[in-house]
mmCIF file of C-alpha atoms in Angstrom:
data_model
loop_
_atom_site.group_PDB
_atom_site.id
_atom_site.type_symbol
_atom_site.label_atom_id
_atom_site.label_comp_id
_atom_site.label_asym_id
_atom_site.label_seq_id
_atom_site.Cartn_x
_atom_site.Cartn_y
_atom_site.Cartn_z
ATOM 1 C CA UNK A 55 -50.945 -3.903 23.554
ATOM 2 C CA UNK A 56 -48.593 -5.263 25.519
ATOM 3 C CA UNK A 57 -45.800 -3.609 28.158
ATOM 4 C CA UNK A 58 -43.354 -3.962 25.964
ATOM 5 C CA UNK A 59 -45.340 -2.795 22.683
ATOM 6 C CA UNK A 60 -46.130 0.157 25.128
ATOM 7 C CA UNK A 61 -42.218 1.027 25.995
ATOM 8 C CA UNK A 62 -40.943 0.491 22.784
ATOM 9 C CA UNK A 63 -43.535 3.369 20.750
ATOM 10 C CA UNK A 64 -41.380 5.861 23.125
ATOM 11 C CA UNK A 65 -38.187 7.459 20.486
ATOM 12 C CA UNK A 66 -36.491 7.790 23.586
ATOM 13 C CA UNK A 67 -36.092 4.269 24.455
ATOM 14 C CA UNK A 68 -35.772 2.977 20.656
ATOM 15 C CA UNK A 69 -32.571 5.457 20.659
ATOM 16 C CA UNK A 70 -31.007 4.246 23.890
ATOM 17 C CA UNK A 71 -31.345 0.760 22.790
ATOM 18 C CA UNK A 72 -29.906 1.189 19.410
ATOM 19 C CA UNK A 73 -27.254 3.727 21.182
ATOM 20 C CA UNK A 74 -26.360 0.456 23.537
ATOM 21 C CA UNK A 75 -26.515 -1.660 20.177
ATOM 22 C CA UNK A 76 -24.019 0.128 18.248
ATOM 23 C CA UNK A 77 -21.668 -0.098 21.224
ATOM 24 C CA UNK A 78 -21.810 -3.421 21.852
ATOM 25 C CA UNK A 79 -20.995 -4.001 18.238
ATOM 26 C CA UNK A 80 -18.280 -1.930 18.230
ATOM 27 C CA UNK A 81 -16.922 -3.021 21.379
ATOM 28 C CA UNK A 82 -17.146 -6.395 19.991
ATOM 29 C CA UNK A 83 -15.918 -5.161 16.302
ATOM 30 C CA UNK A 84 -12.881 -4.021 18.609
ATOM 31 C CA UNK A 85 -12.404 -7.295 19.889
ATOM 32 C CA UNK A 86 -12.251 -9.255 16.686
ATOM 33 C CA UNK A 87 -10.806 -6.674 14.301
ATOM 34 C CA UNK A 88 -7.793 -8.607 13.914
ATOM 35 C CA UNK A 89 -10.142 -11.709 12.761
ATOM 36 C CA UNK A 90 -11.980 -9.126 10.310
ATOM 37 C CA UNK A 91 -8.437 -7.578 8.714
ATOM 38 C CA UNK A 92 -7.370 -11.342 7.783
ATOM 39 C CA UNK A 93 -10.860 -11.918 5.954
ATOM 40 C CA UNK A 94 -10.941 -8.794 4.163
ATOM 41 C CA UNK A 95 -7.216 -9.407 3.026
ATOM 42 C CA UNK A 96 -8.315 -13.228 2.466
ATOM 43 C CA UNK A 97 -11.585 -11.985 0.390
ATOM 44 C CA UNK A 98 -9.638 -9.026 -1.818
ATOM 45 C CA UNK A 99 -6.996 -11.967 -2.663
ATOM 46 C CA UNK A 100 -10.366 -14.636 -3.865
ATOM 47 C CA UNK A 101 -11.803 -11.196 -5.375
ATOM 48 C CA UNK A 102 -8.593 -10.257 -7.090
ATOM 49 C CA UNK A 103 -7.901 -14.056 -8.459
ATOM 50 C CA UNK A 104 -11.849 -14.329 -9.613
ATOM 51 C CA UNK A 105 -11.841 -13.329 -13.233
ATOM 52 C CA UNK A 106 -8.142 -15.242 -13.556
ATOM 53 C CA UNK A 107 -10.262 -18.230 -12.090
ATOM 54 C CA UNK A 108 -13.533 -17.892 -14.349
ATOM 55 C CA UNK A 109 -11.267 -17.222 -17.258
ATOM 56 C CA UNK A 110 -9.546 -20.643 -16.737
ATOM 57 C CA UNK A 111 -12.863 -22.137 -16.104
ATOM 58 C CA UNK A 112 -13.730 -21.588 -19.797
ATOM 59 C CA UNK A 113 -10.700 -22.726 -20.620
ATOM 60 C CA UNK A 114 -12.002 -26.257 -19.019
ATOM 61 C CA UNK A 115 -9.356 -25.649 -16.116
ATOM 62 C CA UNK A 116 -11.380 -27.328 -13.070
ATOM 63 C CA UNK A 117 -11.475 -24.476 -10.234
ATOM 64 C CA UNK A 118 -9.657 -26.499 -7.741
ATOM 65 C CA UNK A 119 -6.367 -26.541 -10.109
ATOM 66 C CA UNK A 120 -6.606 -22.832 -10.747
ATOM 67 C CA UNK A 121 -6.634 -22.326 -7.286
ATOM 68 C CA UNK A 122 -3.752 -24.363 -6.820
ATOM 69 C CA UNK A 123 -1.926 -22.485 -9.432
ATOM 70 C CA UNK A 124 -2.961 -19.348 -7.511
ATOM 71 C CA UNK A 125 -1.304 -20.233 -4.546
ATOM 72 C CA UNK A 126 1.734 -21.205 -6.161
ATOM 73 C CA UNK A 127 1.971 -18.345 -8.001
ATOM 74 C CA UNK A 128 1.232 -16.370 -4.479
ATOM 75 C CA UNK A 129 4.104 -18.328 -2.667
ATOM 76 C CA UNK A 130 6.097 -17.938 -5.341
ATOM 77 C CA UNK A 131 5.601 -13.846 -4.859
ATOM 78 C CA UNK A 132 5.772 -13.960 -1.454
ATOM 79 C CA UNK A 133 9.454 -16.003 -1.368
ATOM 80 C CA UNK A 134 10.907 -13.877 -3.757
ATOM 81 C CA UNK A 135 9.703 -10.758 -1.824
ATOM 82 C CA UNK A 136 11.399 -12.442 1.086
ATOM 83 C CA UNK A 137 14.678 -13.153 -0.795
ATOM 84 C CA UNK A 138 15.059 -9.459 -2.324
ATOM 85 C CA UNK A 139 14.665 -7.849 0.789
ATOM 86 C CA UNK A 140 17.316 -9.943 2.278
ATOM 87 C CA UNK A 141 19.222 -9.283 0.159
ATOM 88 C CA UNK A 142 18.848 -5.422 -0.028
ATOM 89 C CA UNK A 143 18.882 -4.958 3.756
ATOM 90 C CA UNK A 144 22.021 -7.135 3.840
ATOM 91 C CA UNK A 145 23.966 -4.930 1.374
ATOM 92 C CA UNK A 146 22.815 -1.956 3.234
ATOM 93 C CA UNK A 147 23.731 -2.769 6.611
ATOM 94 C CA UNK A 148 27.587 -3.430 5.292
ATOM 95 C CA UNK A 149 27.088 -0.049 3.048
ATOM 96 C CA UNK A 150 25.473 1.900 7.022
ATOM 97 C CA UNK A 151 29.020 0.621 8.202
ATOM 98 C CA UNK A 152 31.352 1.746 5.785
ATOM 99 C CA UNK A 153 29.542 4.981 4.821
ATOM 100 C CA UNK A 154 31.281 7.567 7.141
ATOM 101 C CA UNK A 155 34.483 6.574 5.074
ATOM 102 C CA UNK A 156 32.435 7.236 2.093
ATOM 103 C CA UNK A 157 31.753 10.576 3.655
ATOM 104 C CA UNK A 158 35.625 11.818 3.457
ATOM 105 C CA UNK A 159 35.028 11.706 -0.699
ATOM 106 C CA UNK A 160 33.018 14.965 -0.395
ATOM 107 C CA UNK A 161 36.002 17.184 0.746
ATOM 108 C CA UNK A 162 37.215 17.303 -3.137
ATOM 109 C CA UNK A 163 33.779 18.482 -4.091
ATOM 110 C CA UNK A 164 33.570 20.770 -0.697
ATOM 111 C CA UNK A 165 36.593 22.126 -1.925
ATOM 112 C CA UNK A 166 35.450 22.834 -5.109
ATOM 113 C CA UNK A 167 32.348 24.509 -4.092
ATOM 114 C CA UNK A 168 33.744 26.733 -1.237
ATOM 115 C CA UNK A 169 36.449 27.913 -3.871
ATOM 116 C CA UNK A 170 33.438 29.137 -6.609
ATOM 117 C CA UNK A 171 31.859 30.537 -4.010
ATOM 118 C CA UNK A 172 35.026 32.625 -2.076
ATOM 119 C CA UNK A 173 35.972 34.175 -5.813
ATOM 120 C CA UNK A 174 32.544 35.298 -5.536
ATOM 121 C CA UNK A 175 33.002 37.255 -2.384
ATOM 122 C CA UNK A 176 30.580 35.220 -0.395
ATOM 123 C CA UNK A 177 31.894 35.484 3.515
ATOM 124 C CA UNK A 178 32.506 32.769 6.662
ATOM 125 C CA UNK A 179 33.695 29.954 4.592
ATOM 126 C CA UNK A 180 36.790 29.264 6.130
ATOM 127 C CA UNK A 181 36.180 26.392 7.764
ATOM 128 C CA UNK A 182 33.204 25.220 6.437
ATOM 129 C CA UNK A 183 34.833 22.017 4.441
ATOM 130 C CA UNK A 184 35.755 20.679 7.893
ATOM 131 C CA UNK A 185 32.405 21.384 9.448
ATOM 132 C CA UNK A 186 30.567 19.924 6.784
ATOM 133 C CA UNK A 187 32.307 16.791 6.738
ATOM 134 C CA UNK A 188 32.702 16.030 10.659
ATOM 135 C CA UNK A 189 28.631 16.987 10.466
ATOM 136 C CA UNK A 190 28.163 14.530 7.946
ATOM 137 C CA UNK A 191 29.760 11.951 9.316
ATOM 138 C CA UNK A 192 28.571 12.444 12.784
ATOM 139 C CA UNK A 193 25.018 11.813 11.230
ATOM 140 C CA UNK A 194 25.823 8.879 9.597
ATOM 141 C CA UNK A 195 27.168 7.343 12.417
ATOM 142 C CA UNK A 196 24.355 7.868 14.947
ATOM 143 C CA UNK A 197 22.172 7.270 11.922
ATOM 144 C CA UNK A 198 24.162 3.618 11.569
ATOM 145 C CA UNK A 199 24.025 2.949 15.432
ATOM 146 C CA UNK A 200 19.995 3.229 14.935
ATOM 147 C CA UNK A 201 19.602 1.045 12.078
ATOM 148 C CA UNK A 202 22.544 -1.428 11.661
ATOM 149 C CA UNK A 203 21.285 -3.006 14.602
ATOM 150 C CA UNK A 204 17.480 -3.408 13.606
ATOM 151 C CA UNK A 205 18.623 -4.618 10.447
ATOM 152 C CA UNK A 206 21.018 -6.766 11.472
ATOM 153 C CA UNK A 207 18.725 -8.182 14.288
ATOM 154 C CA UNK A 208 15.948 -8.899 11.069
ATOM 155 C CA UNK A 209 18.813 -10.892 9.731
ATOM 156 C CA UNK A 210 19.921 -12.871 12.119
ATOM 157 C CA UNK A 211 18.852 -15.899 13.440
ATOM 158 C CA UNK A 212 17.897 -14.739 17.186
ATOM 159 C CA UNK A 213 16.697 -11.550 15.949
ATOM 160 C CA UNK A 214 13.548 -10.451 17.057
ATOM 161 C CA UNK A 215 11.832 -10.833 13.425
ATOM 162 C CA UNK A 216 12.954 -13.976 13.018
ATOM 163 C CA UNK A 217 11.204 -15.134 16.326
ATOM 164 C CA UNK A 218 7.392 -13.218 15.473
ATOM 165 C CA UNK A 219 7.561 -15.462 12.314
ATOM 166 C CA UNK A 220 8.022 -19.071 14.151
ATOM 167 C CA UNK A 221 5.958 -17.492 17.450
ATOM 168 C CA UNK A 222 2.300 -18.512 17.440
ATOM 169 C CA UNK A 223 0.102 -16.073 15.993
ATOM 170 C CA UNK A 224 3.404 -14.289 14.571
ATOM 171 C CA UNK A 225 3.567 -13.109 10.893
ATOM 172 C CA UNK A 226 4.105 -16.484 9.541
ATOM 173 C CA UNK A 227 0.803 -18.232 11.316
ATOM 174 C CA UNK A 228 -1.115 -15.166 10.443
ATOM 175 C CA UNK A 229 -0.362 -15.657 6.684
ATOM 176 C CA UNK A 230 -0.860 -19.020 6.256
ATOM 177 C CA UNK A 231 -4.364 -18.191 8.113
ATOM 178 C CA UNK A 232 -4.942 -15.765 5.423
ATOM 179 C CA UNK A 233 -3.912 -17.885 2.730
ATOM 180 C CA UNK A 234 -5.735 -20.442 4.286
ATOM 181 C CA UNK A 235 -9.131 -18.785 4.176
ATOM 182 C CA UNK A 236 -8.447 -17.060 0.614
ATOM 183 C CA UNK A 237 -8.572 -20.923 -0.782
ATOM 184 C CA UNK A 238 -11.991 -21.322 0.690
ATOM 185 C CA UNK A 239 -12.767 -18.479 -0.927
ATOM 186 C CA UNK A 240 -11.978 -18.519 -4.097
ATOM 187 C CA UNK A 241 -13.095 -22.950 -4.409
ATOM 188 C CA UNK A 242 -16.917 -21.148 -3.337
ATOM 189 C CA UNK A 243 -16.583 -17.398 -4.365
ATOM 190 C CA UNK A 244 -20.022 -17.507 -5.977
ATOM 191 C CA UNK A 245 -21.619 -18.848 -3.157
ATOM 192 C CA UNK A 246 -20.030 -16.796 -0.333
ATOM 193 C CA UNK A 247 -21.473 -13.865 -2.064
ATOM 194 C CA UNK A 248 -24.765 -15.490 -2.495
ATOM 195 C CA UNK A 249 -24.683 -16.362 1.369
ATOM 196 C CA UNK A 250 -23.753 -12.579 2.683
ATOM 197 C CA UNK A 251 -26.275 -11.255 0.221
ATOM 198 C CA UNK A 252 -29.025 -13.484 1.848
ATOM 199 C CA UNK A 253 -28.153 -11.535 5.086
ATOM 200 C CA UNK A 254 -29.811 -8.535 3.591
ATOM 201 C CA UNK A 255 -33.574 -8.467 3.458
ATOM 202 C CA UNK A 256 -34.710 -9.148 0.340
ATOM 203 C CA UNK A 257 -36.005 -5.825 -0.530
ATOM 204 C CA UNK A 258 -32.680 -4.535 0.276
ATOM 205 C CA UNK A 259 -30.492 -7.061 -1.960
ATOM 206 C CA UNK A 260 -31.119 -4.959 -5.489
ATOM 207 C CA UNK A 261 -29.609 -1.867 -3.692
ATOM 208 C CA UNK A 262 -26.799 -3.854 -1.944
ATOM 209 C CA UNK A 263 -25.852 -5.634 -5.536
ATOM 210 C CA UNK A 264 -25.635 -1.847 -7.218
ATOM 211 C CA UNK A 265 -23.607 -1.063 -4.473
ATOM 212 C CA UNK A 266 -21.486 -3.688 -4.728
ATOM 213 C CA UNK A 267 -20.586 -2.868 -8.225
ATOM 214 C CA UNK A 268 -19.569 0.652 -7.074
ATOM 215 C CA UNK A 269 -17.020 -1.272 -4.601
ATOM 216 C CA UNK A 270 -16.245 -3.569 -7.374
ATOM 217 C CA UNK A 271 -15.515 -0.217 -9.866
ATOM 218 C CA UNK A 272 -13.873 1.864 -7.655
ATOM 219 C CA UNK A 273 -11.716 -0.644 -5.249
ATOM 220 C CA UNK A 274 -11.497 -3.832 -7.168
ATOM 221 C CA UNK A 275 -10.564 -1.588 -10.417
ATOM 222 C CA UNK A 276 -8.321 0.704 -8.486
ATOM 223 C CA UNK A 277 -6.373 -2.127 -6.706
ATOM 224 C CA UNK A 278 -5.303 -4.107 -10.056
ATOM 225 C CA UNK A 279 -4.303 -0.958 -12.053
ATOM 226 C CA UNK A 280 -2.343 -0.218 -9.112
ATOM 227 C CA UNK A 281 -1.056 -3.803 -9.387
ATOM 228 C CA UNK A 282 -0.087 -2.983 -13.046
ATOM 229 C CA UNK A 283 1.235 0.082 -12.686
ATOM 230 C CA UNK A 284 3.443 -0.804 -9.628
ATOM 231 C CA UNK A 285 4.843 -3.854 -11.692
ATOM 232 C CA UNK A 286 5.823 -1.608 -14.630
ATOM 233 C CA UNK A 287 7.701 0.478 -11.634
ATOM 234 C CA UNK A 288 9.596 -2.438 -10.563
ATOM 235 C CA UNK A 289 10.606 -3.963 -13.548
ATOM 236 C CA UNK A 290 11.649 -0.189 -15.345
ATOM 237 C CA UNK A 291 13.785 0.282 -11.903
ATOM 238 C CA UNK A 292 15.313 -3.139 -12.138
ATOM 239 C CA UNK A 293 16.197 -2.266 -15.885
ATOM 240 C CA UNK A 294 17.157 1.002 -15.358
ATOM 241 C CA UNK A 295 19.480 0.428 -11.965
ATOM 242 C CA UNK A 296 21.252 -2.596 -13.601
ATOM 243 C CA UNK A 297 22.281 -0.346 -17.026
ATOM 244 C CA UNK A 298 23.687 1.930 -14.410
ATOM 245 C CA UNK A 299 25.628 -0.547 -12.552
ATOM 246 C CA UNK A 300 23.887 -0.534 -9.359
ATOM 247 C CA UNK A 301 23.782 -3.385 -6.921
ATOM 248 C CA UNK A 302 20.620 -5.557 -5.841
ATOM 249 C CA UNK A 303 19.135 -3.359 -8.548
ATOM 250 C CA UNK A 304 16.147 -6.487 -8.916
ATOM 251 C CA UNK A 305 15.924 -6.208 -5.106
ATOM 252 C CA UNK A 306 15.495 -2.108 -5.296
ATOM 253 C CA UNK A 307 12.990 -2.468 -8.033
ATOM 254 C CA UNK A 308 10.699 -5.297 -5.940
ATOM 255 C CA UNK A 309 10.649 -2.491 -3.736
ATOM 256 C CA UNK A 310 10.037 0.337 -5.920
ATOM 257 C CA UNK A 311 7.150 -1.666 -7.229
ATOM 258 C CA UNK A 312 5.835 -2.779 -3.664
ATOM 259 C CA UNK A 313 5.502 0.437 -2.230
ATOM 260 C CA UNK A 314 4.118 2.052 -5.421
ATOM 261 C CA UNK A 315 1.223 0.434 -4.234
ATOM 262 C CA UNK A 316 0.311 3.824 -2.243
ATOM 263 C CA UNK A 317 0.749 6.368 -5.371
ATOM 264 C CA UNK A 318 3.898 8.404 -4.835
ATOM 265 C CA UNK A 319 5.491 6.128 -2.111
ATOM 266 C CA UNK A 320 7.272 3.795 -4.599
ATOM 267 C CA UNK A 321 9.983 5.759 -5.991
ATOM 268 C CA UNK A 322 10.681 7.614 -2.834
ATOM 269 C CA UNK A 323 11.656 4.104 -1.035
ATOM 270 C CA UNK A 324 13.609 2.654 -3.751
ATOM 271 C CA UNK A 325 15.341 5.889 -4.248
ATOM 272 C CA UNK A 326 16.826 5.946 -1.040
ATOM 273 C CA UNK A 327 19.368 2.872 -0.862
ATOM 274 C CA UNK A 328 19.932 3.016 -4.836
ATOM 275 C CA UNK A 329 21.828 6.356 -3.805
ATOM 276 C CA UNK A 330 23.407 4.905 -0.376
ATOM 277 C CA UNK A 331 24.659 2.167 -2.512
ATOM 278 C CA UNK A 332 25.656 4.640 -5.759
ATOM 279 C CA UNK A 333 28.019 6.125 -3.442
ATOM 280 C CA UNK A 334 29.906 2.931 -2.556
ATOM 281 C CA UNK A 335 31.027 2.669 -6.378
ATOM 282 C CA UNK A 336 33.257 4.414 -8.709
ATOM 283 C CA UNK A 337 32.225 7.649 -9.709
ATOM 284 C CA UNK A 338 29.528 7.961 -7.319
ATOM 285 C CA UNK A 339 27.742 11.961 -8.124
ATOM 286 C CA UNK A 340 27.823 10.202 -11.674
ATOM 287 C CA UNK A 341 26.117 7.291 -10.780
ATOM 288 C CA UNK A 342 24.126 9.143 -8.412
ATOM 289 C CA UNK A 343 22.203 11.301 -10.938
ATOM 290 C CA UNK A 344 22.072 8.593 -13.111
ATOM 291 C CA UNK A 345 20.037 6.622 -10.367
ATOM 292 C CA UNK A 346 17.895 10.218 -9.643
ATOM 293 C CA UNK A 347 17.165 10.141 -13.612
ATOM 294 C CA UNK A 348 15.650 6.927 -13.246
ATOM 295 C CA UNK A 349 13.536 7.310 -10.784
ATOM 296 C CA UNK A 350 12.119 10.422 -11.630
ATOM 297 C CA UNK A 351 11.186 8.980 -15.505
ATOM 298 C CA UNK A 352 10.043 6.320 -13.926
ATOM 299 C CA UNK A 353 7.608 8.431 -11.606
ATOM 300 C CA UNK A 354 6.917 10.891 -15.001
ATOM 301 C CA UNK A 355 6.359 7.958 -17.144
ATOM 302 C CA UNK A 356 3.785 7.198 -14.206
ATOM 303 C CA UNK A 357 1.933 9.762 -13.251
ATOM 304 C CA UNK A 358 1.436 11.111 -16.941
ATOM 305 C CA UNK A 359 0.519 8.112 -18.997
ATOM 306 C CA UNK A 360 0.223 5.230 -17.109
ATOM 307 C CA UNK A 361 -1.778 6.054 -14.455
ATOM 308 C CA UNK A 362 -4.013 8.678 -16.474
ATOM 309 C CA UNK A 363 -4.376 5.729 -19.419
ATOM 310 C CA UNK A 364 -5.342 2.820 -16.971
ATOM 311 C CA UNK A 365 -6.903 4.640 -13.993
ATOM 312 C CA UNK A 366 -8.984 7.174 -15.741
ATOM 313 C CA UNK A 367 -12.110 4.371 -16.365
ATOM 314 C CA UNK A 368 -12.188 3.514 -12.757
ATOM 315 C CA UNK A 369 -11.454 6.726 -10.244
ATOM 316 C CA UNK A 370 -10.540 9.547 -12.674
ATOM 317 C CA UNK A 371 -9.406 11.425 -9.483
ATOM 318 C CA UNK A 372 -7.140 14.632 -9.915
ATOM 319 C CA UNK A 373 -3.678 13.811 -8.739
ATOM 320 C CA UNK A 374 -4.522 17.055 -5.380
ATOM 321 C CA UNK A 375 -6.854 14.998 -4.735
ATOM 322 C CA UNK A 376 -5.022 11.544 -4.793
ATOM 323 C CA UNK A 377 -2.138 13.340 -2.681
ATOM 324 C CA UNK A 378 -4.306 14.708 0.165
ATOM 325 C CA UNK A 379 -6.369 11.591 0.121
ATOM 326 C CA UNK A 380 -3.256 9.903 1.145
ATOM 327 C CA UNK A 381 -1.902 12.107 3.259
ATOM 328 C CA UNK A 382 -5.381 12.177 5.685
ATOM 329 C CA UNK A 383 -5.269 8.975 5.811
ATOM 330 C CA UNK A 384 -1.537 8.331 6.820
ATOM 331 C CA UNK A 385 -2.278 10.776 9.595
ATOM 332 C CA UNK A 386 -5.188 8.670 10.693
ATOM 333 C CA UNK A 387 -3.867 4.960 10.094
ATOM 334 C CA UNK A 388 -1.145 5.218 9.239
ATOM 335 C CA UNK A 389 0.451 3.178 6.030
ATOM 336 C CA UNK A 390 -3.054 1.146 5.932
ATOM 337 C CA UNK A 391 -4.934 4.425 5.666
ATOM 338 C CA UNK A 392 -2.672 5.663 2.830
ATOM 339 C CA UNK A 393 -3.557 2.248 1.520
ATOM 340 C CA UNK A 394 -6.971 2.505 1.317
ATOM 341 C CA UNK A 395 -7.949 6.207 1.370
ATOM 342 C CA UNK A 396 -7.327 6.626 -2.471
ATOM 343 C CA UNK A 397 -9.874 3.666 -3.355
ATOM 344 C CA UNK A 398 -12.276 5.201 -0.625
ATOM 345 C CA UNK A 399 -12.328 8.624 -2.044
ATOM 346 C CA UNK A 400 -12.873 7.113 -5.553
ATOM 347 C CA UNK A 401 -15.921 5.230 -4.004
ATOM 348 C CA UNK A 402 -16.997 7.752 -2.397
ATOM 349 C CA UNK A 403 -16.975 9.926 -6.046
ATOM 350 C CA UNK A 404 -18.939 7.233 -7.650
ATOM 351 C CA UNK A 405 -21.428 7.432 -4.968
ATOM 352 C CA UNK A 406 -21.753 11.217 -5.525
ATOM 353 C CA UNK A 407 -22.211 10.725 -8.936
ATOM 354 C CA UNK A 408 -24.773 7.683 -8.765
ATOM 355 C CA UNK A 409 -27.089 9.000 -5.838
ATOM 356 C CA UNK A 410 -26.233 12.490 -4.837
ATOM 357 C CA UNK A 411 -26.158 14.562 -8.392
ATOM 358 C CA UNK A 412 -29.584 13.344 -9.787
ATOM 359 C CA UNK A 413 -31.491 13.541 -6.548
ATOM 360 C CA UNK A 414 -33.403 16.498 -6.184
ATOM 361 C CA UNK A 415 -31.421 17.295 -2.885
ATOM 362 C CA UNK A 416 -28.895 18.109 -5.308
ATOM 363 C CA UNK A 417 -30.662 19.263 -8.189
ATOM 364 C CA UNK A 418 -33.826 21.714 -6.412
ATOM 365 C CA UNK A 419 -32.047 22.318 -3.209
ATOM 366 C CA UNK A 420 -32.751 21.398 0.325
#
């Protein structure tokens, strides 16, 4: 037995190398973690377009055109994301700049209200019509000095969004990298999978293929009903807004749709500049519940049938849990941890109910 053989029997030592390992690896996980987000966004897009790919491959498509029609079909999405939200932020940063005008339209309605309420002997409502409308337009004007400009700069040529896209390594570069490496991916899906498997030992791979499938249920599952679901959003809100009358109503319901991604986020964003932009119009408290009616069907129609009917095969999660799933992970990452946390949690269910509930940890006791 060598010295080494001799150190290395000592759990002491094997700890405080593995210890030094694991932050090595992370340090170094640290250091390349943007290089790791644009695979895993480049491998969900190959893993996403797979069965679209395999079914045109029995159609006697050749892989290398589907791909092709992939990407088109991705640029395609990703111009006319770029083009509706133009649009929208456009017509909001005139509506920011006109809105304390819009603000003076209340005093009827003030007036109205502070009348029902003085026959009713409620007290101190003197002045409140004038209060509540030099309040209200105070807001809005600090709240248009904040955004007006950020918008405005997004628009413009020289503005600071404009110069991350044609900076290297801005937003433009860092697509294109991801698009880049999602083509790789999906021409030689079957044999990247092969090749990261072969990193496991072989008495390993079984288990690592059964988990796998657990991602593949819970994440891969989760992320196109999502997908489904969120179109549905968009295109009712698109319908819906344009029978009302309400501008960039295809632009409101791209984002309706886009945001629905997270559960609960879509109609909350699309909600808010349909009503900024119902009040710019002709009969604006009518047009205003009209808009609220459609977004709350649209989140009813949602959350009790669609969701239940495509969802309930893949995560079958209870809509508490769903909500504080997102909300812990918003407070931890942010928008990418409300992202993924509902797709964790649902993987982390299956796992419960594949190797925790029939072990006999679970079953006899510990």
């Amino acid at each position: 037995m060598n010295a080494f053989q001799y150190v290395w029997r000592s759990p002491w030592v094997r700890a405080l190398v593995f210890l030094v390992a694991f932050y090595v690896l992370w340090r170094f996980i640290g250091q390349i973690r943007t290089v790791l987000i644009d695979f895993g966004v480049a491998f969900l897009i190959a893993y996403l377009a797979n069965p679209l790919l395999n079914w045109l491959e029995r159609g006697r498509v050749r892989r290398g055109l589907g791909v092709f029609f992939v990407v088109l079909i991705f640029a395609g999405l990703l111009s006319l994301a770029g083009l509706l939200l133009a649009t929208v932020s456009g017509q909001l940063v005139t509506l920011i700049q006109k809105l304390p005008e819009q603000i003076g339209s209340l005093g009827d309605v003030l007036d109205r209200v502070t009348s029902w309420l003085s026959d009713r002997g409620v007290p101190g409502l003197t002045n409140s019509r004038e209060q509540l409308i030099t309040a209200a337009q105070d807001y809005v004007q600090n709240f248009g000095k904040n955004i007006v400009p950020i918008l405005q700069n997004a628009l413009s040529s020289t503005g600071t969004l404009l110069n991350s896209l044609v900076s290297i390594g801005g937003v433009v570069g860092q697509v294109l990298l991801i698009l880049l490496m999602s083509i790789y991916l999906m021409i030689d899906y079957s044999r990247v999978n092969a090749a990261m498997l072969s990193v496991f030992p072989r008495p390993w791979q079984p288990r690592v293929l059964e988990f796998t499938d657990l991602v593949g249920t819970a994440v891969g599952g989760y992320v196109r009903g999502q997908l489904l679901i969120a179109s549905f959003i968009g295109v009712f809100v698109w319908l819906g807004l344009t029978i009302v009358g309400i501008p960039s109503a295809a632009a409101i319901g791209f984002l309706a749709g886009a945001f629905n991604i997270v559960p609960y986020l879509g109609p909350i964003i699309g909600a808010t500049p349909a009503i900024l932009l119902a009040l710019t119009l002709p009969g604006a408290w009518l047009k205003i519940v009209a808009v609220i009616v459609v977004f709350v069907a649209a989140n009813q129609i949602e959350g009790n049938f669609l969701s239940p009917y495509i969802l309930s095969r893949t995560t079958d999660l209870h809509p508490i849990t769903v909500l504080v799933a997102i909300l812990i992970g918003a407070s931890l990452l942010g928008f990418a941890g409300a992202l993924l946390a509902v797709p964790l949690v649902a993987l982390g269910k299956l796992m419960l109910q594949r190797y925790y509930y029939p072990s006999r940890v679970y079953t006899d006791g510990p």
